[in-house]
Each structure stands twice: as C-alpha cells, then as structure tokens.
Coordinates of C-alpha atoms and ligand atoms in Angstrom, one line a residue:
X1 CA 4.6 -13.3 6.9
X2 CA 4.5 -15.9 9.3
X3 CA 8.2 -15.4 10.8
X4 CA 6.6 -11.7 11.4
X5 CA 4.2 -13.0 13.2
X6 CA 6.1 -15.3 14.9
X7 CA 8.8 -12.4 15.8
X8 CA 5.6 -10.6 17.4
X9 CA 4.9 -13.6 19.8
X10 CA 8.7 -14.7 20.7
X11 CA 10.7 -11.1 20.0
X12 CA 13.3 -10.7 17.6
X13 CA 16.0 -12.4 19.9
X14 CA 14.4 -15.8 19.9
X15 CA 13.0 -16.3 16.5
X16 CA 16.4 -17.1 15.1
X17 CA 16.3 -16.5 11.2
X18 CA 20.3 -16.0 10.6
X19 CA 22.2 -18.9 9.4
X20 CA 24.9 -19.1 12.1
X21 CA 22.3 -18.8 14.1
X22 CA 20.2 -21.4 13.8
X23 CA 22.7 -23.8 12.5
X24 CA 23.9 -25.6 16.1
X25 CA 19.6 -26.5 15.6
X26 CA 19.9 -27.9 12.0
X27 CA 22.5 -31.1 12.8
X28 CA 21.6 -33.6 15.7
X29 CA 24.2 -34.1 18.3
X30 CA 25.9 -37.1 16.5
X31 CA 26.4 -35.2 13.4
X32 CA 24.5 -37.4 11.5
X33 CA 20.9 -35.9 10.8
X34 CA 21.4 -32.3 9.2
X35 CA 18.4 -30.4 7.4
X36 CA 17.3 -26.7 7.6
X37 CA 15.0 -24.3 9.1
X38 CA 13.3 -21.2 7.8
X39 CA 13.6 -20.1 11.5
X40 CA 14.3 -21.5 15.0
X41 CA 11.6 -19.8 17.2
X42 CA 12.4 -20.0 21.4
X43 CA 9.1 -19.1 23.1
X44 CA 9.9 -18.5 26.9
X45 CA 6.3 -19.1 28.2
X46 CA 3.7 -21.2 27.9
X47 CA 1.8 -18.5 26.5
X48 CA 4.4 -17.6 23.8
X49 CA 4.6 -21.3 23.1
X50 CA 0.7 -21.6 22.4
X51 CA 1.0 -18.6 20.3
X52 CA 3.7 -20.3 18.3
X53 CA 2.1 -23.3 18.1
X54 CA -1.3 -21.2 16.9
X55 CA 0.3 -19.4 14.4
X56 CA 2.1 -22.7 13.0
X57 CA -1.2 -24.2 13.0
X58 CA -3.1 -21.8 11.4
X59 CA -0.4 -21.6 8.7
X60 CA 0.0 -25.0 8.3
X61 CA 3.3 -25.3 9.0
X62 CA 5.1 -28.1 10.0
X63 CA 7.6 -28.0 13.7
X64 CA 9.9 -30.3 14.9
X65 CA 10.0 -29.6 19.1
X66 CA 13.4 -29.4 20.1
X67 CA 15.4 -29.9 23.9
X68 CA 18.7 -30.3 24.7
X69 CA 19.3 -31.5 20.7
X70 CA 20.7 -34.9 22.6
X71 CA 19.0 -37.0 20.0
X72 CA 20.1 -39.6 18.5
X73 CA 17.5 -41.2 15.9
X74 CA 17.0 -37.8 13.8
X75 CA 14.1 -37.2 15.6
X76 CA 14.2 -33.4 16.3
X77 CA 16.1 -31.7 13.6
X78 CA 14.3 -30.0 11.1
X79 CA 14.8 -32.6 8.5
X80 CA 12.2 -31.7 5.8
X81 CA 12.1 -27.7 6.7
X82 CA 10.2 -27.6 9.4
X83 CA 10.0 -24.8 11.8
X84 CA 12.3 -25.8 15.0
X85 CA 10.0 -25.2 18.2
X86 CA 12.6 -25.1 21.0
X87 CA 12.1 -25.8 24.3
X88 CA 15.1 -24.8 26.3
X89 CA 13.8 -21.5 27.6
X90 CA 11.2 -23.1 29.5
X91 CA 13.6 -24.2 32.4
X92 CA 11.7 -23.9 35.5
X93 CA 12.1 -26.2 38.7
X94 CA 10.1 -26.6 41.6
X95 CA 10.4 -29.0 44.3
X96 CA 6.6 -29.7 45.6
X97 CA 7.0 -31.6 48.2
X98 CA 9.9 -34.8 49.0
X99 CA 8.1 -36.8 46.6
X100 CA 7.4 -34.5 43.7
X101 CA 9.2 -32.0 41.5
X102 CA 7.6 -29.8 38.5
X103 CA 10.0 -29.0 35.6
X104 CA 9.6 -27.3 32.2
X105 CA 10.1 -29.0 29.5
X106 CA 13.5 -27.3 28.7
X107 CA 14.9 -27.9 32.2
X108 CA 17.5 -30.1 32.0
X109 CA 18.1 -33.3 33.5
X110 CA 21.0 -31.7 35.5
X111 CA 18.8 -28.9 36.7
X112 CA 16.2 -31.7 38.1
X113 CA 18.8 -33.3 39.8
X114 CA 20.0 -30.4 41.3
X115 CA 16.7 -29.1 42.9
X116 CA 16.1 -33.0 44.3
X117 CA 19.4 -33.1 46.1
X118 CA 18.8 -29.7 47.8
X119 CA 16.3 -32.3 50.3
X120 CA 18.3 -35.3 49.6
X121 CA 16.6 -36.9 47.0
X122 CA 17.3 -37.3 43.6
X123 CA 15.2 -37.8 40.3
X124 CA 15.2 -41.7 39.1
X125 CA 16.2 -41.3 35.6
X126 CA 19.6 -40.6 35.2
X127 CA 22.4 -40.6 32.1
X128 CA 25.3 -39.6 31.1
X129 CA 23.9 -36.3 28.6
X130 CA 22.7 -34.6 32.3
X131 CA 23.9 -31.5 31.8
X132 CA 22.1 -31.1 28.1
X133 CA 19.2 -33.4 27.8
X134 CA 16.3 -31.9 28.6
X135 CA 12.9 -33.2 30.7
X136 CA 11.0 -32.6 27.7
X137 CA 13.3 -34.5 25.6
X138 CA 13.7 -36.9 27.9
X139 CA 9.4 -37.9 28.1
X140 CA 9.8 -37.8 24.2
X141 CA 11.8 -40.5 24.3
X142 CA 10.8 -42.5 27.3
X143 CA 14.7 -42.6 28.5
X144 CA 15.7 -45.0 30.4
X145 CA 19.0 -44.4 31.5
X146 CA 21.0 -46.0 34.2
X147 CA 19.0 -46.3 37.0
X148 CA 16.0 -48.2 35.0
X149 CA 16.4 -51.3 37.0
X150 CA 15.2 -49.2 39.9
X151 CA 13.1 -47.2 39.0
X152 CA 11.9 -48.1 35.3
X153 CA 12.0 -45.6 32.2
X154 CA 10.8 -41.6 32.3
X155 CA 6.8 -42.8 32.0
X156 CA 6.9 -44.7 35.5
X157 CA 8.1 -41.1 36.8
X158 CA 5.8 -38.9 35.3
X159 CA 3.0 -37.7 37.3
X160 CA 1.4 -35.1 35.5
X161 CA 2.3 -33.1 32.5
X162 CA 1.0 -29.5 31.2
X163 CA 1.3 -30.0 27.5
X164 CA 0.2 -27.6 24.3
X165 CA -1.7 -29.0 21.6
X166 CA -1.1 -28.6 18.0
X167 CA -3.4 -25.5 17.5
X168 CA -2.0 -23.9 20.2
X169 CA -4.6 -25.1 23.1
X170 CA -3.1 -25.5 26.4
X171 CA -3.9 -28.0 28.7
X172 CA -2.4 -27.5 32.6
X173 CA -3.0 -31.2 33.4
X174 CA -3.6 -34.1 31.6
X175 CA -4.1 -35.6 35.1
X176 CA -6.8 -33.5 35.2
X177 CA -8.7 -33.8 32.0
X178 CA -12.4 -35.5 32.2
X179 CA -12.2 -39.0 31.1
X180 CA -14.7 -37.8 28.5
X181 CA -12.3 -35.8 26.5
X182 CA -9.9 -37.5 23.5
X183 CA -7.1 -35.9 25.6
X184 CA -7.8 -38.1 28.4
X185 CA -5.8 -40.8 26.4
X186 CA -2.3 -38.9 26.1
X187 CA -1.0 -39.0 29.8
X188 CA -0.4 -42.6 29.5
X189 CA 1.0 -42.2 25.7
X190 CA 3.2 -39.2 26.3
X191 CA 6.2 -41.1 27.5
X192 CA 7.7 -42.4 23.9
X193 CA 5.4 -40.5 21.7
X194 CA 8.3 -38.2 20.5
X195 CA 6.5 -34.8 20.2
X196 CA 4.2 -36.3 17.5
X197 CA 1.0 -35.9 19.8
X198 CA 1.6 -32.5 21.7
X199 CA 4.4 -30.3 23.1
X200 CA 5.3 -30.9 26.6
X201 CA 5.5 -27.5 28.3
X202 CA 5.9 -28.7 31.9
X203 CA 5.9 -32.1 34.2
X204 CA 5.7 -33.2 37.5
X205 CA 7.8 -36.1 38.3
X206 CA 8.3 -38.5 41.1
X207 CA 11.5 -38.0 43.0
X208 CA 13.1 -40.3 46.0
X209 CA 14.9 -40.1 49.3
X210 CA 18.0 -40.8 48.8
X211 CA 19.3 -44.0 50.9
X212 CA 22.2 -43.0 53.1
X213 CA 24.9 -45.5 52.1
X214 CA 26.3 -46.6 48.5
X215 CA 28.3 -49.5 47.4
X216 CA 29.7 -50.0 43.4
X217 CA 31.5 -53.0 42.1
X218 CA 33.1 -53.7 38.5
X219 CA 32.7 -57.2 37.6
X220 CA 33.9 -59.3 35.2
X221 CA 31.8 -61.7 34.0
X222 CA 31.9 -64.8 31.7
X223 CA 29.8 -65.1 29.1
X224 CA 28.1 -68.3 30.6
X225 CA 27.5 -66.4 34.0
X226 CA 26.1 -63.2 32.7
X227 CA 22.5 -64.6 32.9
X228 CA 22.4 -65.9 36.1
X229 CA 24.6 -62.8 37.7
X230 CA 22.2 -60.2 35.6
X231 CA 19.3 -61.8 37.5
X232 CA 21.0 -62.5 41.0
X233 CA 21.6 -58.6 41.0
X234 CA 18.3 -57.5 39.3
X235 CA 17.0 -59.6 42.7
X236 CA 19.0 -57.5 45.3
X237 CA 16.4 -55.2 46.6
X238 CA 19.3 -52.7 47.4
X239 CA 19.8 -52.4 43.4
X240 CA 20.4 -49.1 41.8
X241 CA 22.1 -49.7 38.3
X242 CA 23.5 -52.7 36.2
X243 CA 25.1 -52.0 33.0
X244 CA 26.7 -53.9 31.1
X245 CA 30.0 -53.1 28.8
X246 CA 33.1 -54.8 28.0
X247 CA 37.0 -54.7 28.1
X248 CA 36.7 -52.6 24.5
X249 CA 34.6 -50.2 25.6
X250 CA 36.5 -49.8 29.1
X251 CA 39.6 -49.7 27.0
X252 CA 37.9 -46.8 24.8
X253 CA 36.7 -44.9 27.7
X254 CA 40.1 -45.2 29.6
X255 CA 41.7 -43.9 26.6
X256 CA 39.4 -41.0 26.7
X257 CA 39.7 -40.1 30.5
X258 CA 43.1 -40.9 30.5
X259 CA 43.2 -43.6 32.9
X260 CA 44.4 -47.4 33.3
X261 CA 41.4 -50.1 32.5
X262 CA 40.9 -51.3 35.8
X263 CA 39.6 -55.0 34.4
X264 CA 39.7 -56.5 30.9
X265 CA 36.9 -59.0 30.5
X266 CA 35.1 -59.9 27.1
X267 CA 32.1 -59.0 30.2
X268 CA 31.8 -56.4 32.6
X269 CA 29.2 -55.4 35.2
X270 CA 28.7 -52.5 36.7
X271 CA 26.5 -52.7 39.7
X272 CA 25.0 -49.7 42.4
X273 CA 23.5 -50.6 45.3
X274 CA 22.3 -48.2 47.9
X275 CA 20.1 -48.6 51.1
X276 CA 19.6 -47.4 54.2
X277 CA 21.9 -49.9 55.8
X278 CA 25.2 -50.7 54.5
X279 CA 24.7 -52.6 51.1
X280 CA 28.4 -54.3 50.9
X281 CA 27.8 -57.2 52.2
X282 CA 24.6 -58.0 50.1
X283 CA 26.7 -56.9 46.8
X284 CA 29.6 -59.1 47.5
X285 CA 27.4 -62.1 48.4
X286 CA 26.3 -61.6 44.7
X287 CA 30.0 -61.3 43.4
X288 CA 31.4 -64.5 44.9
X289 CA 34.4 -65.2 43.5
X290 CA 34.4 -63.2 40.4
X291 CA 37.1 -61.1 39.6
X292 CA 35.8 -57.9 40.5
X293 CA 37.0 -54.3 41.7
X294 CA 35.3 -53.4 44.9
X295 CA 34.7 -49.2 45.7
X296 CA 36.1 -48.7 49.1
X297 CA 34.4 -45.5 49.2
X298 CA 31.7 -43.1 47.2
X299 CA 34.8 -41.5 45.6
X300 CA 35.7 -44.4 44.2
X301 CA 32.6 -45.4 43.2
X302 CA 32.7 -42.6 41.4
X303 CA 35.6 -43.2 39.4
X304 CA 34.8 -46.9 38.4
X305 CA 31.4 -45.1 37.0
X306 CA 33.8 -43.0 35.0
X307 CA 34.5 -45.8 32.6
X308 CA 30.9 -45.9 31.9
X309 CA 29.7 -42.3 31.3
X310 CA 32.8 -41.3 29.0
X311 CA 31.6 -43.9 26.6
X312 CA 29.4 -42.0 24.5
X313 CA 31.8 -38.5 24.2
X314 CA 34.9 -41.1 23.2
X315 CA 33.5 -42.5 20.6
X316 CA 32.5 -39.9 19.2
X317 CA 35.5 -38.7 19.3
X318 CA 37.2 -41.3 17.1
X319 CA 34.6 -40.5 14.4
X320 CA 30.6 -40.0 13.8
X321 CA 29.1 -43.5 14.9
X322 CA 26.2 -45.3 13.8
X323 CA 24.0 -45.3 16.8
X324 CA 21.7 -48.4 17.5
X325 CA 20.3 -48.1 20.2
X326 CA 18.6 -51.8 20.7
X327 CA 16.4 -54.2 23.8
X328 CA 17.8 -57.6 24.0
X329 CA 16.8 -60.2 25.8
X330 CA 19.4 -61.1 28.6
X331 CA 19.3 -65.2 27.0
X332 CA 21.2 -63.0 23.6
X333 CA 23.4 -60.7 25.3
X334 CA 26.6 -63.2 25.1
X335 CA 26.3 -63.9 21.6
X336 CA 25.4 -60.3 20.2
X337 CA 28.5 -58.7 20.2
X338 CA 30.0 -61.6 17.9
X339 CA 26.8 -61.8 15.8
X340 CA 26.8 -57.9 15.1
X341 CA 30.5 -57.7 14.5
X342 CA 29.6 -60.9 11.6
X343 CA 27.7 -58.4 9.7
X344 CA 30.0 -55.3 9.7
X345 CA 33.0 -56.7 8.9
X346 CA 34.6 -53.2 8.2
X347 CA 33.1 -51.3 11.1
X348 CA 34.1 -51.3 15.0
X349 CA 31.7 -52.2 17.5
X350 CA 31.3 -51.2 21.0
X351 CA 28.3 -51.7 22.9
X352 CA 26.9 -51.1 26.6
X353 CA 23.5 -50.5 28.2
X354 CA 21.7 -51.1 31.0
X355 CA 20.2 -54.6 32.0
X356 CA 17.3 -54.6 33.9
X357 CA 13.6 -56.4 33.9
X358 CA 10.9 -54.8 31.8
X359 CA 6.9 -53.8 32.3
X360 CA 6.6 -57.6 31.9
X361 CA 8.8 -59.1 34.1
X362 CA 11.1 -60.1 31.5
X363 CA 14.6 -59.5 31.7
X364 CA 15.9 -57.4 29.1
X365 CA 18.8 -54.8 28.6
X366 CA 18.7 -51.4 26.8
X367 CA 21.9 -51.8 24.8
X368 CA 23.6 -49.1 22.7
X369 CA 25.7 -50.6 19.8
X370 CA 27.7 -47.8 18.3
X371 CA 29.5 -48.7 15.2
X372 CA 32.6 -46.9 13.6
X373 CA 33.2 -47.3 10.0
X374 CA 31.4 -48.5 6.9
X375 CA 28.0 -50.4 8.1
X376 CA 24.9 -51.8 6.7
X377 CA 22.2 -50.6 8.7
X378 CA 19.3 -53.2 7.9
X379 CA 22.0 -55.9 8.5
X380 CA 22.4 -54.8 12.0
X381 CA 18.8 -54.6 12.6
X382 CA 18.6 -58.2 10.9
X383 CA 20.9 -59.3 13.5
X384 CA 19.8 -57.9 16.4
X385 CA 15.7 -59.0 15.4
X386 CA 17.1 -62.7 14.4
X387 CA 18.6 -63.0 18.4
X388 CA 14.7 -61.8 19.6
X389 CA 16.1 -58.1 20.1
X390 CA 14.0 -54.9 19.2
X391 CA 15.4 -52.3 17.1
X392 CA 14.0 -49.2 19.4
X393 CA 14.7 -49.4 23.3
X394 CA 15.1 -45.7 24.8
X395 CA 16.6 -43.0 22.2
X396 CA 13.1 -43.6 20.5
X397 CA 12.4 -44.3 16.7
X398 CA 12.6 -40.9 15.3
X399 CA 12.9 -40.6 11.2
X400 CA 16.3 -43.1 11.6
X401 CA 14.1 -46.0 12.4
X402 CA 10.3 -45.6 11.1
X403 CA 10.6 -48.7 8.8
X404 CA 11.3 -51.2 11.3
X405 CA 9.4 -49.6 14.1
X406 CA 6.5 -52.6 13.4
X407 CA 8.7 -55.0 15.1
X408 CA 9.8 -52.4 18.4
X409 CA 6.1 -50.7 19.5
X410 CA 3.1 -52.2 19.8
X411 CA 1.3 -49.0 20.6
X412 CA 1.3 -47.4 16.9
X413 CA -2.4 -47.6 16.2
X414 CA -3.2 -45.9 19.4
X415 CA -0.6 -43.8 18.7
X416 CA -2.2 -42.9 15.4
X417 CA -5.3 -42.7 16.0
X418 CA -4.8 -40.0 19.1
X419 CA -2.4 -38.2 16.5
X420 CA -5.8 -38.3 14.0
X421 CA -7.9 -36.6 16.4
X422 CA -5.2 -34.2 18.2
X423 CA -3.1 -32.8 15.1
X424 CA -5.0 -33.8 11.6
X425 CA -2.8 -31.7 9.9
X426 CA -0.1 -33.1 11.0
X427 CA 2.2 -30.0 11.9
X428 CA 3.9 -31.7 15.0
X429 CA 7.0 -33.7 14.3
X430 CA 5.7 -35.1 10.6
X431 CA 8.6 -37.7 9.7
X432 CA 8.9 -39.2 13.2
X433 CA 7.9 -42.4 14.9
X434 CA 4.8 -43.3 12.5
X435 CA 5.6 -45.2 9.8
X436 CA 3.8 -43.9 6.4
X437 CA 0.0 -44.4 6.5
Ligands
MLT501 C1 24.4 -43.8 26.9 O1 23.5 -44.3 27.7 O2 25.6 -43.8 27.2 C2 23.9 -43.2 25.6 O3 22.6 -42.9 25.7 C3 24.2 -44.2 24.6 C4 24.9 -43.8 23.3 O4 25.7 -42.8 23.4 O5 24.8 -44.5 22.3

C-alpha cells in the first residue's frame, strides 16, 4: 500500500522495488554494512521529496536518507529495513554571486566545484570521493576533507539550507525561520547531525576566489619535528592543506597508480599553499632543511597530490578495511601508528588525515586508520581514547560507532532533544548517531 503510494508521488522509474535494483543502495561503499530495503524511492523535487517523507510519516515508516552512498560508518544503508530516501536526483547548482553557491542536496561535490571554477573560485571543502559524494552527504557528516586547515569542516561553509522535515513540512530557509520556532535551533546542528533531524533538500554555501599562484611540497618529517613543523605550517597564512601520511601508505598508493614513492619516511607532509603572490618562498622557509620534494609547477603539484588521493581506492583494493576514522591531538600523532599496530597484531595498518587547528584553537588532525585483516574494534578505539584521541572526527558516527559516541560529541542532548520535538516517531535515520535512550 504504501510503495503504491509512493509510486504515485516519485513514478514507477524511481521507486525501485526490484532486487538488482535496489541492491547497489543496500551495501555501503566499503562493503562492510549490507541490509535491505522494501524499496529505494528517488524523489526528483522537493515536492516529491515532502510527499515521500509525508507518506513515510503517516505510515510510520522508518528512512535512511541516502547521497553519493560514500559512507563509511553504516550510516545510510538501510540496515534494519528502512525505506532508502535517496537524494541524488536533486542535483541542482547555482552560482549566486562570487561568494555564494546553492546546491541540492544530491549535487555532488564535483558538480560544486565545477560551477565555482566557472568564476575562479572554488568550494572549500574538498576530498578525494568528489565525483560521488554528495552536498547532502557531505553536511550529514560535517566533512572535513583536505582543505580544513583553511577553511574548517562543511558547517563553517554552510550558509543556509532548505531542508524537509520528518512529516514532510518544508522549510526554504532555516536562515529564515523566526527565532521563535523549535526549527530555529537546526541551522547550527545540521552540520554532523547525519539525517537524524531532517533531510537536506538544498544549501547555500560559501565559495572563495581562488588565489592566483600555488606551491606543494612533500616532506618528510621526523617524528620529533612533526609537532613543531604541523604548527609552523598551520601558521603560514598562505596555507591550503596539510596532511599527513607515511612511507607505507605512499608505498600503497604508488603501488596503486603505478608510480615510484618519491620519499620514504616513517613521516610525510603534504603541504598547499596558495596566495596572491608567489607562496614558494614562505613554504620553503618552513621546510628548512628537511628532506623534501619541491613542485616546480601546478602539474607537479598535482602528481605529488596523487600519492594522497589514491589512498582510499588502494586499499580497498587489497581487501575490505576496517575504517576508523579518528581526531588526534598533534602531541599523539608520533606514537599512534605504533600504539594501534600493538593491538592488531594480525591486521595492517595505514593511516593519513589532515592536520589542522580545531573550533578551539587546538591543534588536532582528522586521521583515517584503515586496517586490513583480523581487528578488534574496541581495542582500537581503546587506543586511540588512551592517547586523548576521539573515536568520530569527519565520516560521522553512524550505527558503526553509537556506543562510543559519549567520548566524540558533546552535542547529543541537544541533538536529542531537537530530534524529540522534530521527528517523535523517529522515522528519520533510527540506528544512527544517538546512542539508545
Ligand atoms: C580520505 O580522506 O581519504 C577518506 O575520507 C578516508 C578513508 O578512505 O578512510
């Protein structure tokens, strides 16, 4: 009855009911959460998608809102047999103005980028899934990505957002709403409330002028240094992007891209600076004499970032990894590799992120530790929380990390208490985030 009614708001074409069908919705893009749908329903307006969400509501049945399915925390795969909600037809871009662009949720990252650079700008969270993660997605989250030491995660770039509530209500502009109504509270919750509170139909987010002139090192680093070089960079004002990986991971990704490691250091920086004069100079001040491989020009620069963004499509090609995606302070970066590795003795361990300072000033890196092989997932958490790490930095919680998520988010009884008034029933993303009342 419902899937009828859902066929009359969406058509048959996008409420997907076949098993081959909806099957590319049921498994996450790791291959490590599966579940099943009764159907996978595309709405391709915001009016279809408040009918949808009407219809679900009245009949109280569950959703899990899905994007680019470029999660990695089980977070929006139909794990319990929910309805999947996805967003990708709402794909829209607009540039407003040089400052501004509005996107459905379903545009992807890629698509963004794209309409910035047609003025020269470009949108200041960027990361390797472009080309499949999608905005919505991306606010769910609160990703970070490798420009975060400029220009901070997706909630610093998030002007407005349209969003649809759980019974289907939609509001244009949480911007907008009086400071009387409950909804007044969700603009500044949306980033990293992973679909639990609404469904983000469209955003406008901040994009930047582009500065006219680049310059990219690879650095090694020794493990006594990368403190004080994490923070001599993170003071350049010409910064762009710091991350952080090591001779393994280089060796991995070289493997991958078929390519020679261009340096082999238990440490390895990647820096971007840009600005509207010439950066080099302030960048190689920084480097000293460190071993380090210097772009002579973008096109190299582009290579050396090579090494970085194959990392996460090689090693998943050696297997299906277990993905933690963790925020360490810069003071435990040297000794985490060696303290992970201690408790999965049978697993191999790469790990990179991007370093950078947080809301607070403090100087933190988003690492991803992705672990082949057999691995006891409390134990890495154990080790990562015993160094003063958090177990959630920017993939988000999902269902994969609900139990810890005490220790990673300070926000959850706001969070909770907006979800009470917004979606009692809780149809929206039931599983994720909140840990069990
Ligand atoms: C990345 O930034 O490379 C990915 O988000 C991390 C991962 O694949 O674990």
């Amino acid at each position: 009855m419902l899937i009828n009614d859902l066929v009359g708001v969406v058509g048959l074409d996008h409420c997907l009911t076949d098993p081959d069908l909806r099957a590319g919705y049921e498994v996450d893009w790791t291959g490590r959460y599966r579940g099943q749908t009764p159907a996978v329903v595309r709405p391709g307006s915001i009016e279809e998608l408040s009918g949808v969400m009407a219809l679900c509501h009245g009949a109280g049945q569950p959703v899990v809102v899905q994007g680019g399915n470029t999660g990695m925390v089980g977070g929006s795969v139909p794990l319990a047999g929910e309805v999947v909600v996805s967003i990708a037809r709402l794909g829209n871009v607009q540039v407003l103005s040089d400052s501004a662009a509005r996107a459905g949720a379903g545009a992807t990252l890629a698509r963004v980028q794209e309409a910035a650079s047609s003025i020269g700008a470009s949108f200041g969270v960027d990361t390797a899934a472009r080309d499949s993660a999608t905005i919505g997605g991306m606010i769910a989250t609160n990703a970070g990505g490798m420009n975060v030491v400029r220009f901070g995660p997706m909630g610093d770039q998030l002007l407005d957002a349209g969003v649809v509530l759980a019974d289907g209500r939609y509001l244009p502009s949480l911007q907008e709403v009086d400071p009387g109504d409950p909804t007044h509270a969700l603009l500044p919750l949306l980033a990293g409330s992973e679909g639990i509170l609404a469904v983000v139909a469209h955003a406008t987010l901040q994009i930047d002028i582009d500065p006219p002139t680049t310059a990219v090192a690879l650095i090694e680093v020794p493990p006594d240094r990368l403190v004080s070089l994490a923070s001599d960079v993170q003071d350049l004002s010409s910064v762009y992007a710091m991350e952080l990986f090591g001779a393994r991971e280089v060796a991995l990704a070289a493997a991958g891209i078929g390519r020679s490691a261009p340096l082999r250091a238990e440490w390895l920086l990647l820096v971007e600076c840009r600005s509207e004069s010439d950066p080099s100079a302030e960048l190689a001040a920084v480097v000293g004499d460190l071993p380090a491989v210097v772009a002579p020009n973008p096109t190299a620069g582009d290579e050396l970032w090579l090494f970085r963004e194959a990392l996460t499509e090689a090693v998943s090609r050696r297997g299906v990894p277990h993905k933690f995606d963790v925020r360490m302070p810069h003071a435990a970066l040297s000794d985490v590799r060696s303290r992970v590795e201690g408790v999965v003795p049978g697993g191999a361990v790469y790990l990179w992120g991007h370093a950078y300072s947080n809301r607070h000033g403090e100087p933190v890196a988003n690492l991803h530790i992705n672990i082949l092989g057999e691995v006891d997932d409390e134990a890495v958490f154990d080790a990562v929380e015993g160094l003063g790490g958090s177990v959630a930095a920017e993939h988000g919680v999902g269902t994969a990390k609900r139990h810890r998520v005490a220790g990673a988010r300070s926000d959850l009884d706001q969070l909770r208490a907006l979800k009470d008034r917004l979606d009692p029933a809780g149809i929206l993303n039931p599983g994720v985030l909140l840990p069990p009342a």
